[in-house]
mmCIF file of C-alpha atoms in Angstrom:
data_model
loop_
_atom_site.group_PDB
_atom_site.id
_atom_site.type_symbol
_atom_site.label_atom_id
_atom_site.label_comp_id
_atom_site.label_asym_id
_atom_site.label_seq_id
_atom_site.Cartn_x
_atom_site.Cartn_y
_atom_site.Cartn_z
ATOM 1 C CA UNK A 106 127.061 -108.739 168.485
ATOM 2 C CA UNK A 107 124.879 -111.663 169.714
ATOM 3 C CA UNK A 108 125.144 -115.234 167.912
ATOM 4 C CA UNK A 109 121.496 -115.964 167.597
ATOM 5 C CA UNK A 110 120.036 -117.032 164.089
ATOM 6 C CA UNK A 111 116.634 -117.501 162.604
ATOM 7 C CA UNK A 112 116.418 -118.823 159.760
ATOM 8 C CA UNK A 113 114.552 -118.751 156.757
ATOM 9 C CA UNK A 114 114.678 -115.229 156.787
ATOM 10 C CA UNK A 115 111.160 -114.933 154.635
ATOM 11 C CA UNK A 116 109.169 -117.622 153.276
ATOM 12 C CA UNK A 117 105.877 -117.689 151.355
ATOM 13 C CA UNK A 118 103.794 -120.902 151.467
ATOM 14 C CA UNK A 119 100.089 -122.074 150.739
ATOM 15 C CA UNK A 120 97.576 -122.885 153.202
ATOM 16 C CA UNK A 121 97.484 -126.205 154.957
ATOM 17 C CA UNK A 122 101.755 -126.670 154.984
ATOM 18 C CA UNK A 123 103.991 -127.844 157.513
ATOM 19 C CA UNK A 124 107.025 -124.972 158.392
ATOM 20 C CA UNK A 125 109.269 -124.670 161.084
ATOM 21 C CA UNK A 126 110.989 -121.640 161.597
ATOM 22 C CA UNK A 127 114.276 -122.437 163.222
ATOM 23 C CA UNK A 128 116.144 -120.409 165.699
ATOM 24 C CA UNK A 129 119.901 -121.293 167.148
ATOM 25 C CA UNK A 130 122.122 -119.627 169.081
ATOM 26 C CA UNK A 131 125.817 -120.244 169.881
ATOM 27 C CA UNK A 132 125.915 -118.161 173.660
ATOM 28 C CA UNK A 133 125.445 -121.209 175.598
ATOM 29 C CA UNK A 134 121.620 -119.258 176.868
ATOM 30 C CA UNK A 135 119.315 -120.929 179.270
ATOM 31 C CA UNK A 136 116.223 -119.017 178.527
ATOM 32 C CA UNK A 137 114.919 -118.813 174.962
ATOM 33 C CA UNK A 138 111.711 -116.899 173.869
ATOM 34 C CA UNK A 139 109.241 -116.608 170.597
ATOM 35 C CA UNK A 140 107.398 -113.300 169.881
ATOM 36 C CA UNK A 141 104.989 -112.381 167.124
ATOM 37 C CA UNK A 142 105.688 -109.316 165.715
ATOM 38 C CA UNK A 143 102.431 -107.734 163.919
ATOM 39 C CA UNK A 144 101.539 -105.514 161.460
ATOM 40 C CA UNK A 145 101.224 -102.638 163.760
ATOM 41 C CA UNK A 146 104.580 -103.590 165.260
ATOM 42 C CA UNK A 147 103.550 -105.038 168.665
ATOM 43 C CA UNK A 148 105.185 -107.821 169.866
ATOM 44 C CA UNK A 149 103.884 -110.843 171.955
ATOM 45 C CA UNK A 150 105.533 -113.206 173.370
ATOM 46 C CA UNK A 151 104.311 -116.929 172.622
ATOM 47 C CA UNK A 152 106.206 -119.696 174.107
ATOM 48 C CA UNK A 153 109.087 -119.629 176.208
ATOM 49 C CA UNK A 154 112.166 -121.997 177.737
ATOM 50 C CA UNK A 155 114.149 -121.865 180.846
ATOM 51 C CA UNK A 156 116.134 -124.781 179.573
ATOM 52 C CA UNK A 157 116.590 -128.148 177.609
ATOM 53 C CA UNK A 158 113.337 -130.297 178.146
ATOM 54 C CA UNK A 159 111.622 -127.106 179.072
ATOM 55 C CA UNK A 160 108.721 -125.283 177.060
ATOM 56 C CA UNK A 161 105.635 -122.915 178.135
ATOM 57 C CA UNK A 162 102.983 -121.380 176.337
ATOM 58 C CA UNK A 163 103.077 -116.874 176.129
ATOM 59 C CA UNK A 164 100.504 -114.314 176.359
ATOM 60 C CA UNK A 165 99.178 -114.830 173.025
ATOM 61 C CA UNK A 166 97.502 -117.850 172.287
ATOM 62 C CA UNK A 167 99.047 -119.504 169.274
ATOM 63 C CA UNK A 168 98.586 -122.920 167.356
ATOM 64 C CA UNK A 169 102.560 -122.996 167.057
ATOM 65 C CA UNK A 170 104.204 -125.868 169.201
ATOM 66 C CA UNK A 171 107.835 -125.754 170.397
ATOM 67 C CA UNK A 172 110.761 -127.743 171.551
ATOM 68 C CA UNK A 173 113.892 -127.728 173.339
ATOM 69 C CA UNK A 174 115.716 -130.419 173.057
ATOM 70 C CA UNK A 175 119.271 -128.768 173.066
ATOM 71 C CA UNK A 176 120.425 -125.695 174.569
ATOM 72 C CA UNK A 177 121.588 -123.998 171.483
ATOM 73 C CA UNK A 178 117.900 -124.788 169.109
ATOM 74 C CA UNK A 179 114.405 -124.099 170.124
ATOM 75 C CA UNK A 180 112.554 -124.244 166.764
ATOM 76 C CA UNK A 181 108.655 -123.455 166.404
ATOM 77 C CA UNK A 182 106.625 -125.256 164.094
ATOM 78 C CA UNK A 183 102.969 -124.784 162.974
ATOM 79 C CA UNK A 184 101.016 -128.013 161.740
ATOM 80 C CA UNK A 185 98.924 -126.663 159.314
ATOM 81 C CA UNK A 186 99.317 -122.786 158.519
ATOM 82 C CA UNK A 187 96.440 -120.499 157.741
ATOM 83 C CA UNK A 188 96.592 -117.110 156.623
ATOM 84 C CA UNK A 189 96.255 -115.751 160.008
ATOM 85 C CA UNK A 190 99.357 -117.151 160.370
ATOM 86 C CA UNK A 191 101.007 -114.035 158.442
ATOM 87 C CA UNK A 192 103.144 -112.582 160.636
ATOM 88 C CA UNK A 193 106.569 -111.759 161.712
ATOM 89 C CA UNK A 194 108.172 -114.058 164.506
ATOM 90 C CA UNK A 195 111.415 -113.236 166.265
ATOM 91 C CA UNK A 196 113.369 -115.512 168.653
ATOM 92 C CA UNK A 197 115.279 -114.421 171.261
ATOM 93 C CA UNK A 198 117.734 -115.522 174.316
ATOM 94 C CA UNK A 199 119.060 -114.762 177.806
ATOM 95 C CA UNK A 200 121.083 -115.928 180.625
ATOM 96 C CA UNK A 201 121.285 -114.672 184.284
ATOM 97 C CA UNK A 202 118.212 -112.681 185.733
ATOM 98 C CA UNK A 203 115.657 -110.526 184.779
ATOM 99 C CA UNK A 204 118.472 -107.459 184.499
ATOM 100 C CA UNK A 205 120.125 -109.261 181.818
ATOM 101 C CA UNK A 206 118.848 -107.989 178.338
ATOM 102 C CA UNK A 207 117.322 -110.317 175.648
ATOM 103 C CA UNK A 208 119.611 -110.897 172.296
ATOM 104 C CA UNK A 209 116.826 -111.526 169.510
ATOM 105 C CA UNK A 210 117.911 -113.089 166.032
ATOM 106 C CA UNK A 211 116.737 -111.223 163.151
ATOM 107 C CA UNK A 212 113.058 -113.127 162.011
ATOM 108 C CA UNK A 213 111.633 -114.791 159.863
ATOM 109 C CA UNK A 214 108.919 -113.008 157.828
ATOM 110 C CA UNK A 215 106.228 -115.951 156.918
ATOM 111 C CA UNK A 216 103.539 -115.325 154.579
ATOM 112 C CA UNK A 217 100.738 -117.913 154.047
ATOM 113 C CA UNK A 218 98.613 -117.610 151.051
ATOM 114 C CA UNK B 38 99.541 -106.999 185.387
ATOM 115 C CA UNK B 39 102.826 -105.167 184.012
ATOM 116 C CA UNK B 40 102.183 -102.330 180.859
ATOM 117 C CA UNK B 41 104.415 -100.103 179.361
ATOM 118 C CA UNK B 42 102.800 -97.577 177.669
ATOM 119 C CA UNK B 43 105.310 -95.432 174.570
ATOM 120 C CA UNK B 44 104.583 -91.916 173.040
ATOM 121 C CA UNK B 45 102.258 -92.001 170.111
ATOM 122 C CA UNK B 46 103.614 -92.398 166.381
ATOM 123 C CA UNK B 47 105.031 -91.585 164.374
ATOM 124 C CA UNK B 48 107.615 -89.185 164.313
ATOM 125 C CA UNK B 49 109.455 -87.111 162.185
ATOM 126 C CA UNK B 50 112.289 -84.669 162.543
ATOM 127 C CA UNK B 51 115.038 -82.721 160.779
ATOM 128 C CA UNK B 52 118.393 -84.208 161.513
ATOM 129 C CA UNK B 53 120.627 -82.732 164.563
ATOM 130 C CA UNK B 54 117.025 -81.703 166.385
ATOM 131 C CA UNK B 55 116.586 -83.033 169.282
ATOM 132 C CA UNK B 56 114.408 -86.017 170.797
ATOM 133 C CA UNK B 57 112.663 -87.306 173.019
ATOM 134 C CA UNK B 58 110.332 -90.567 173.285
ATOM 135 C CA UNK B 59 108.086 -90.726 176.120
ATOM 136 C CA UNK B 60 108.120 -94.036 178.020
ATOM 137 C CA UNK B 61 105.409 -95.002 181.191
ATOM 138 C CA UNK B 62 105.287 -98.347 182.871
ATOM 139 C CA UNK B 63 102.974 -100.051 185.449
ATOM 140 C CA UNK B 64 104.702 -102.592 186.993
ATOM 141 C CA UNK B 65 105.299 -104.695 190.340
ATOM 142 C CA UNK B 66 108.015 -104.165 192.230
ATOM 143 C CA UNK B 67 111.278 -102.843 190.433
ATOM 144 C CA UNK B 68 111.511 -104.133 186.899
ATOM 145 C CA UNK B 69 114.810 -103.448 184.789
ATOM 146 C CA UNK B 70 113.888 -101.151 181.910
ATOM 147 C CA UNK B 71 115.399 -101.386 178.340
ATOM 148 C CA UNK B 72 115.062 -99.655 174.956
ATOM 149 C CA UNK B 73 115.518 -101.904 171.533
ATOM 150 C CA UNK B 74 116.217 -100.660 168.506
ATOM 151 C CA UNK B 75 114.485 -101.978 165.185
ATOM 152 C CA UNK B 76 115.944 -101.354 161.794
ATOM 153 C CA UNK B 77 114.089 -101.751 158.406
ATOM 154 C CA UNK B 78 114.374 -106.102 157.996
ATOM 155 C CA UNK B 79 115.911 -106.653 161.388
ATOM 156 C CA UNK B 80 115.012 -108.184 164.575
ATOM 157 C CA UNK B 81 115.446 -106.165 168.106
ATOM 158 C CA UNK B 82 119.177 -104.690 169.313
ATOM 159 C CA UNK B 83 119.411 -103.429 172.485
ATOM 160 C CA UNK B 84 120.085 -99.559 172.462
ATOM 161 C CA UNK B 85 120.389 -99.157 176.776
ATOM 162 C CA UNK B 86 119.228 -100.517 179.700
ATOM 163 C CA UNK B 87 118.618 -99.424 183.573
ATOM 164 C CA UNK B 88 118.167 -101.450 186.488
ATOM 165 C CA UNK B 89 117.103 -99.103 189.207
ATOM 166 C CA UNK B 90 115.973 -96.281 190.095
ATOM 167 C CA UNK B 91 118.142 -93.379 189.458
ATOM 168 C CA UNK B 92 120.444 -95.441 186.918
ATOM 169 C CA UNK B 93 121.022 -93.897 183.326
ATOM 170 C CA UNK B 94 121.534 -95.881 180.619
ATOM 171 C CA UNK B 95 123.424 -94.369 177.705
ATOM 172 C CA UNK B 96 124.934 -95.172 174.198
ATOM 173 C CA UNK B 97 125.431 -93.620 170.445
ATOM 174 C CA UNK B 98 124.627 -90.743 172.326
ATOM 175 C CA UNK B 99 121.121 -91.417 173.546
ATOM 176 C CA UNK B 100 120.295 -91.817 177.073
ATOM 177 C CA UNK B 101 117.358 -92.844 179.427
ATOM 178 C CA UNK B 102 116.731 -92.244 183.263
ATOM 179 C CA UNK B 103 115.234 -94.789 185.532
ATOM 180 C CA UNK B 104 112.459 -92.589 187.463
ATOM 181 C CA UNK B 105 110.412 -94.505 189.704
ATOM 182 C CA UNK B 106 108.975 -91.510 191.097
ATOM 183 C CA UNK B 107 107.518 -90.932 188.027
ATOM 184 C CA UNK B 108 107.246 -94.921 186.484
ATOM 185 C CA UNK B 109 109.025 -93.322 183.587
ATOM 186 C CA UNK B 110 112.199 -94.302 181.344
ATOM 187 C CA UNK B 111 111.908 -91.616 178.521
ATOM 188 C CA UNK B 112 114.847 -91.672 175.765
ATOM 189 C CA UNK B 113 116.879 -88.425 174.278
ATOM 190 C CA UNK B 114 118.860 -87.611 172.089
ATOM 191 C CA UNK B 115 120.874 -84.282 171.354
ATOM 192 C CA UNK B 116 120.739 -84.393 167.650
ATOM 193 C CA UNK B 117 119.386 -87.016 165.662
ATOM 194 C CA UNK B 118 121.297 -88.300 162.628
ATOM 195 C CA UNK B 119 118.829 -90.061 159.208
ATOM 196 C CA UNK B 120 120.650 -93.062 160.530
ATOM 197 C CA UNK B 121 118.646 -92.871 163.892
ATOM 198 C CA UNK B 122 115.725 -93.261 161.785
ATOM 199 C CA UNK B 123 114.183 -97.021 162.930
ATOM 200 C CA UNK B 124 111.267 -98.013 165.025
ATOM 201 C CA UNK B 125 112.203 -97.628 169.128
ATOM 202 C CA UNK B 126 110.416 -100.320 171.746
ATOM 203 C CA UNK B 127 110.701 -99.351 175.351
ATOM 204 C CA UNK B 128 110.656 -102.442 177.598
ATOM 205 C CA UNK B 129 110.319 -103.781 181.315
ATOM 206 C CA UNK B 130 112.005 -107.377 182.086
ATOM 207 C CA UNK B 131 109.486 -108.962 184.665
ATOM 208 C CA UNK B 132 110.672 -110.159 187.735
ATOM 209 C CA UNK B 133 108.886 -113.118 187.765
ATOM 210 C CA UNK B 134 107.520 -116.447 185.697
ATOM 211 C CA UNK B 135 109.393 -115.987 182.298
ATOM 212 C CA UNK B 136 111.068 -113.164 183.071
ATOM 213 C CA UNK B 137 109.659 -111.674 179.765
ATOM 214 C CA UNK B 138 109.751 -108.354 178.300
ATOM 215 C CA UNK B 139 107.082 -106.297 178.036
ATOM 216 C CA UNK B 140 106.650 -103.800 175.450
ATOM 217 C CA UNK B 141 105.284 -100.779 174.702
ATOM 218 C CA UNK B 142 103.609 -100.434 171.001
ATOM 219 C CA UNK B 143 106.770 -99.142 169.503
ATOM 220 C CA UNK B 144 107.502 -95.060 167.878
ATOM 221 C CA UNK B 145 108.446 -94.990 164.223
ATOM 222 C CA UNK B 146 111.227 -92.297 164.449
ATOM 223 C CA UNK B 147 111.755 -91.088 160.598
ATOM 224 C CA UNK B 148 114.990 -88.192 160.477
ATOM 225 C CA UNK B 149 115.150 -85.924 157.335
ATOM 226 C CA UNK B 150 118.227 -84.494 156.305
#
């Protein structure tokens, strides 16, 4: 089983908060990754990190910001969330190349009201 | 740019029937191809992988081929179990940038007993 956590698991908050949505893992990864999961169950990948000091923006645009400041944590925090915010987000890791499957953590399901 | 485009959802059948999900990708070059795995609540497991042409990727009993002949990586099973019954992402790791994955929109398999 991978070691990669996400926690909270769910949370429900009103408009206008600050949340960060924290993801660790204990497999010593380089690469870490944040996906939105929607409704419809497509994922997207929004930001991305090949390493400590390291962060890039995804496909999907999102007003999230990252950072990476240790290997193991790469937590993703919105300013000010809106409703469009709703939405699961899952977290995931590698290491090696592009053969080398992603572990993913099991999400956090945020709700803004 | 890289697609991967999944059977359409979603589907049901009786347990020990056998399936198949139909998997297409577009892609440069000669991406590694995965399928996750999503359970009710839980992020993404990896079910198998393949990462070139002609490889098979196998476990719990369901398998994919690597066809570049036909871009395809389509997943079977023998006979499904109501435990198979999850959403299925098929998956290409790109070989460049972020190494991402990209995937398709994801089958809803449902098993009755």
């Amino acid at each position: 089983e991978a070691d990669i956590y996400q926690t909270p698991r769910y949370l429900v908050i009103g408009t206008g908060k600050k949340i960060t949505l924290e993801c660790s893992q204990t497999m010593g990864h380089d690469k870490m990754y944040w996906y939105q999961q929607d409704p419809g169950m497509e994922l997207h990948l929004i930001h991305y990190s090949y390493g400590v000091n390291s962060t890039e923006k995804g496909d999907l645009s999102s007003e999230s910001t990252v950072s990476r400041i240790r290997t193991e944590h790469f937590p993703l925090t919105l300013e000010s969330a809106r409703p469009s915010h709703t939405s699961q987000y899952l977290c995931a890791s590698r290491t090696g190349g592009a053969d080398q499957p992603q572990h993913f953590g099991d999400g956090t399901r945020l709700s803004i009201l | 740019g890289n697609s991967v485009t999944q059977m359409e959802g979603p589907v049901t059948l009786s347990e020990e029937a056998f399936l198949t999900i139909n998997c297409t990708y577009t892609a440069t070059g000669y991406p590694s191809l995965f399928w996750y795995v999503q359970y009710p609540g839980e992020g993404l497991q990896l079910l198998l992988k393949a990462t070139k042409a002609d490889d098979k990727g196998s476990n719990k009993g369901f398998e994919a081929t690597y066809r570049k002949e036909t871009t395809s990586f389509h997943l079977e099973k023998g006979s499904v179990q109501v435990s198979d019954s999850a959403v299925y992402f098929c998956a290409l790791s790109e070989l460049g940038g972020a190494q991402k994955l990209v995937f398709g929109q994801g089958t809803r398999l449902t098993i009755n007993p």
